[in-house]
Coordinates of C-alpha atoms in Angstrom, one line a residue:
M7 CA 22.0 -27.8 -45.6
K8 CA 22.3 -28.1 -41.9
I9 CA 24.0 -25.2 -40.0
L10 CA 25.1 -25.2 -36.5
A11 CA 25.5 -21.8 -34.9
L12 CA 26.9 -20.6 -31.6
E13 CA 26.6 -17.2 -29.9
S14 CA 28.7 -16.2 -26.9
S15 CA 29.5 -12.6 -27.6
S16 CA 27.9 -11.1 -24.5
K17 CA 26.1 -12.1 -21.3
A18 CA 23.9 -14.9 -22.9
A19 CA 25.1 -18.1 -24.5
S20 CA 23.0 -20.0 -27.2
A21 CA 23.2 -22.5 -29.9
A22 CA 20.9 -23.1 -32.8
L23 CA 20.4 -25.7 -35.6
L24 CA 19.1 -24.6 -39.0
D25 CA 17.9 -27.2 -41.5
D26 CA 17.5 -26.0 -45.0
G27 CA 16.6 -22.5 -43.7
R28 CA 14.1 -23.8 -41.1
L29 CA 14.9 -23.5 -37.3
A30 CA 15.2 -27.1 -36.0
A31 CA 16.4 -26.5 -32.6
R32 CA 17.6 -23.7 -30.2
T33 CA 19.1 -23.6 -26.7
F34 CA 19.6 -20.4 -24.7
Q35 CA 21.0 -19.5 -21.3
A36 CA 21.5 -16.1 -19.7
T37 CA 22.1 -17.3 -16.1
G38 CA 25.4 -15.6 -15.4
L39 CA 27.5 -18.7 -15.7
T40 CA 30.6 -18.6 -17.7
H41 CA 30.3 -19.6 -21.4
S42 CA 33.3 -22.0 -21.0
R43 CA 30.9 -24.0 -18.7
T44 CA 27.8 -23.8 -20.7
L45 CA 28.2 -23.4 -24.5
L46 CA 29.5 -26.8 -25.5
P47 CA 27.4 -28.9 -23.1
M48 CA 24.3 -27.0 -24.3
T49 CA 25.3 -27.6 -27.9
E50 CA 26.0 -31.3 -27.4
A51 CA 22.7 -31.8 -25.6
M52 CA 20.7 -29.9 -28.4
L53 CA 22.3 -32.1 -31.1
A54 CA 21.7 -35.3 -29.1
D55 CA 18.0 -34.4 -28.7
C56 CA 17.7 -33.8 -32.5
E57 CA 19.6 -37.0 -33.2
V58 CA 21.9 -35.0 -35.4
P59 CA 25.6 -36.1 -35.3
L60 CA 28.3 -33.5 -35.9
S61 CA 29.1 -35.4 -39.1
A62 CA 25.7 -34.3 -40.5
V63 CA 26.4 -30.6 -40.0
D64 CA 27.3 -28.9 -43.3
V65 CA 28.4 -25.5 -42.0
F66 CA 29.5 -24.3 -38.6
A67 CA 28.7 -20.7 -37.8
V68 CA 29.7 -18.3 -34.9
A69 CA 29.1 -14.8 -33.8
A70 CA 32.7 -13.5 -34.7
G71 CA 32.4 -10.0 -33.2
P72 CA 32.3 -7.4 -32.0
G73 CA 31.5 -8.3 -28.4
S74 CA 33.1 -9.4 -25.2
F75 CA 36.7 -10.4 -26.0
T76 CA 36.5 -13.5 -23.7
G77 CA 33.1 -14.5 -25.0
L78 CA 34.2 -14.2 -28.6
R79 CA 37.3 -16.3 -28.0
I80 CA 35.2 -19.0 -26.4
G81 CA 32.8 -19.2 -29.3
I82 CA 35.5 -19.0 -31.9
A83 CA 37.6 -21.7 -30.3
A84 CA 34.5 -24.1 -29.9
V85 CA 33.6 -23.7 -33.6
K86 CA 37.1 -24.1 -34.7
G87 CA 37.4 -27.4 -32.8
L88 CA 34.1 -28.7 -34.1
A89 CA 34.6 -27.7 -37.7
W90 CA 38.2 -28.8 -37.8
A91 CA 37.5 -32.2 -36.7
E92 CA 34.8 -32.7 -39.3
E93 CA 36.7 -30.7 -42.0
K94 CA 33.6 -28.5 -42.6
P95 CA 33.4 -24.9 -43.6
C96 CA 32.7 -22.1 -41.3
C97 CA 30.8 -18.7 -41.4
A98 CA 32.2 -15.8 -39.4
V99 CA 29.0 -13.8 -38.7
S100 CA 29.0 -10.1 -37.6
T101 CA 27.4 -10.2 -34.1
L102 CA 25.5 -7.0 -35.0
E103 CA 24.2 -8.4 -38.2
A104 CA 23.0 -11.5 -36.5
M105 CA 21.1 -9.3 -34.0
A106 CA 19.4 -7.5 -36.8
W107 CA 17.8 -10.8 -37.8
N108 CA 15.9 -11.0 -34.4
V109 CA 13.7 -8.1 -35.5
A110 CA 14.0 -8.1 -39.3
H111 CA 10.2 -9.0 -39.5
M112 CA 9.3 -5.6 -37.9
N113 CA 9.8 -3.5 -41.1
M114 CA 11.6 -0.7 -39.3
K115 CA 15.1 0.8 -39.3
I116 CA 17.1 -1.5 -37.0
I117 CA 19.8 -0.1 -34.7
C118 CA 21.9 -2.9 -33.2
A119 CA 23.9 -1.9 -30.1
M120 CA 26.2 -3.6 -27.7
D121 CA 27.7 -2.1 -24.5
A122 CA 31.4 -1.6 -25.4
R123 CA 32.3 0.0 -22.1
R124 CA 34.5 3.0 -21.9
S125 CA 31.5 5.3 -22.8
Q126 CA 31.0 3.5 -26.2
I127 CA 28.7 1.1 -27.9
Y128 CA 29.4 -1.3 -30.8
C129 CA 26.7 -0.4 -33.2
A130 CA 25.4 -0.9 -36.8
V131 CA 22.3 0.2 -38.6
F132 CA 20.1 -1.9 -40.9
D133 CA 16.9 -1.6 -42.9
S134 CA 14.4 -4.5 -43.1
A135 CA 13.4 -5.4 -46.6
G136 CA 11.0 -8.4 -46.8
G137 CA 12.3 -9.7 -43.5
I138 CA 15.9 -9.6 -44.5
P139 CA 18.3 -7.0 -42.9
V140 CA 20.0 -4.7 -45.3
R141 CA 23.1 -3.0 -44.1
L142 CA 23.1 0.8 -44.0
A143 CA 26.2 1.4 -41.8
P144 CA 29.3 -0.7 -40.9
D145 CA 30.0 -2.2 -37.6
R146 CA 31.6 0.5 -35.4
A147 CA 32.7 1.3 -31.8
M148 CA 31.5 4.8 -31.1
A149 CA 29.8 7.0 -28.4
A150 CA 26.0 6.5 -28.3
A151 CA 25.7 10.4 -28.5
D152 CA 27.5 10.4 -31.8
L153 CA 25.1 7.8 -33.3
A154 CA 22.2 9.9 -32.0
E155 CA 23.8 12.9 -33.9
E156 CA 24.0 10.9 -37.1
L157 CA 20.3 9.9 -36.8
A158 CA 19.0 13.3 -35.9
G159 CA 16.4 14.3 -38.4
D160 CA 15.7 10.8 -39.5
E161 CA 12.0 10.4 -39.0
S162 CA 11.7 6.7 -40.0
P163 CA 10.4 4.3 -37.4
K164 CA 13.3 2.7 -35.5
V165 CA 13.8 -0.4 -33.3
V166 CA 16.9 -1.0 -31.1
V167 CA 18.1 -4.4 -30.3
G168 CA 21.0 -5.8 -28.3
C169 CA 22.5 -5.7 -24.8
G170 CA 23.4 -2.0 -25.4
A171 CA 19.7 -1.1 -26.2
G172 CA 19.3 0.9 -22.9
I173 CA 22.4 3.0 -23.6
C174 CA 21.3 3.7 -27.1
L175 CA 17.7 4.6 -26.2
E176 CA 18.8 7.1 -23.6
A177 CA 21.1 8.8 -26.1
L178 CA 18.5 8.9 -28.8
A179 CA 15.8 10.2 -26.4
A180 CA 18.2 13.0 -25.3
R181 CA 18.2 14.1 -28.9
G182 CA 14.3 13.8 -29.3
I183 CA 14.7 10.8 -31.6
P184 CA 11.7 8.4 -31.1
C185 CA 12.8 4.8 -31.0
T186 CA 11.3 1.4 -29.8
P187 CA 13.1 -1.3 -27.9
A188 CA 12.9 -4.7 -29.4
P189 CA 10.5 -7.1 -27.5
R190 CA 12.1 -8.6 -24.4
Q191 CA 12.2 -12.1 -25.9
L192 CA 14.1 -10.8 -28.9
I193 CA 16.4 -8.1 -27.5
L194 CA 19.5 -10.1 -26.6
E195 CA 22.1 -11.7 -28.9
D196 CA 20.9 -15.1 -30.1
A197 CA 22.4 -17.9 -32.1
V198 CA 19.1 -18.1 -34.3
G199 CA 20.2 -14.8 -35.8
V200 CA 23.7 -16.2 -36.3
A201 CA 22.3 -19.2 -38.1
L202 CA 20.0 -17.2 -40.4
A203 CA 22.7 -14.8 -41.4
A204 CA 25.1 -17.8 -42.0
H205 CA 22.6 -19.4 -44.2
E206 CA 22.6 -16.4 -46.5
M207 CA 26.4 -16.4 -46.4
A208 CA 26.8 -20.0 -47.2
K209 CA 24.4 -19.8 -50.2
A210 CA 26.7 -16.9 -51.5
G211 CA 29.8 -19.0 -50.9
N212 CA 31.0 -16.7 -48.2
T213 CA 32.6 -19.3 -45.9
V214 CA 36.1 -19.8 -44.5
S215 CA 38.1 -22.7 -43.2
A216 CA 38.2 -23.5 -39.5
N217 CA 41.9 -22.4 -39.6
A218 CA 41.0 -19.0 -41.1
L219 CA 38.2 -18.3 -38.6
M220 CA 39.1 -15.3 -36.6
P221 CA 37.4 -12.9 -34.1
V222 CA 36.6 -9.3 -35.0
Y223 CA 37.2 -7.0 -32.1
L224 CA 36.8 -3.6 -33.7
R225 CA 39.2 -2.1 -31.2
P226 CA 42.4 -3.1 -29.3
S227 CA 42.0 -5.2 -26.1
Q228 CA 42.8 -3.6 -22.7
A229 CA 46.1 -5.4 -22.5
E230 CA 47.1 -4.1 -25.9
R231 CA 45.9 -0.5 -24.9
M232 CA 48.0 -0.7 -21.7
R233 CA 51.1 -2.0 -23.6
A234 CA 50.8 0.9 -26.2
D235 CA 50.4 3.5 -23.3
N236 CA 53.5 2.2 -21.7
K237 CA 55.7 2.6 -24.7

């Protein structure tokens, strides 16, 4: 089973190709260029280098959220277009769960954190069991201090991954909770994690059609909030 995965939920853009659970190729950019300029050209070049046509891809996967509203829409639109043309199934992967795969080999409690702005983080907590993340808490938008309060008294070793790791580490340190940042090469959101999570989802039959693929924002957009405030 070949899985093509895209990640554009935050500052970095990446694509990965998984072949029967083995990473065949990966491309990654965190240059500050917009994902609308980089994501599809990167993906096309990667597939061309691997000599894998789109028709050979069995499942298309994407980080469906939470994350940057614009970034998520770019990734979702790209995967919709690719999968729709090939009439192939899709996997809508939690961005936070995909991040947990980056450090699942570390055998620690995994705290996944993204900067959600407005004094909040998007976060989820996982445990690592034999290199596979096991969810302990749902994806949420919350204050980092509230997460630190939840984890107070938990003495298990912890690692923080994601673009919000700095915010999370600061809040945990303020409560005297020891925690380790993920290694630099693993700390950012990556399509490899999306592909690995999608592999497990596809094996379990948890796929959707391109038409049904939708982003998961966790909270209303700024435009929606402004509209609600003006009513």
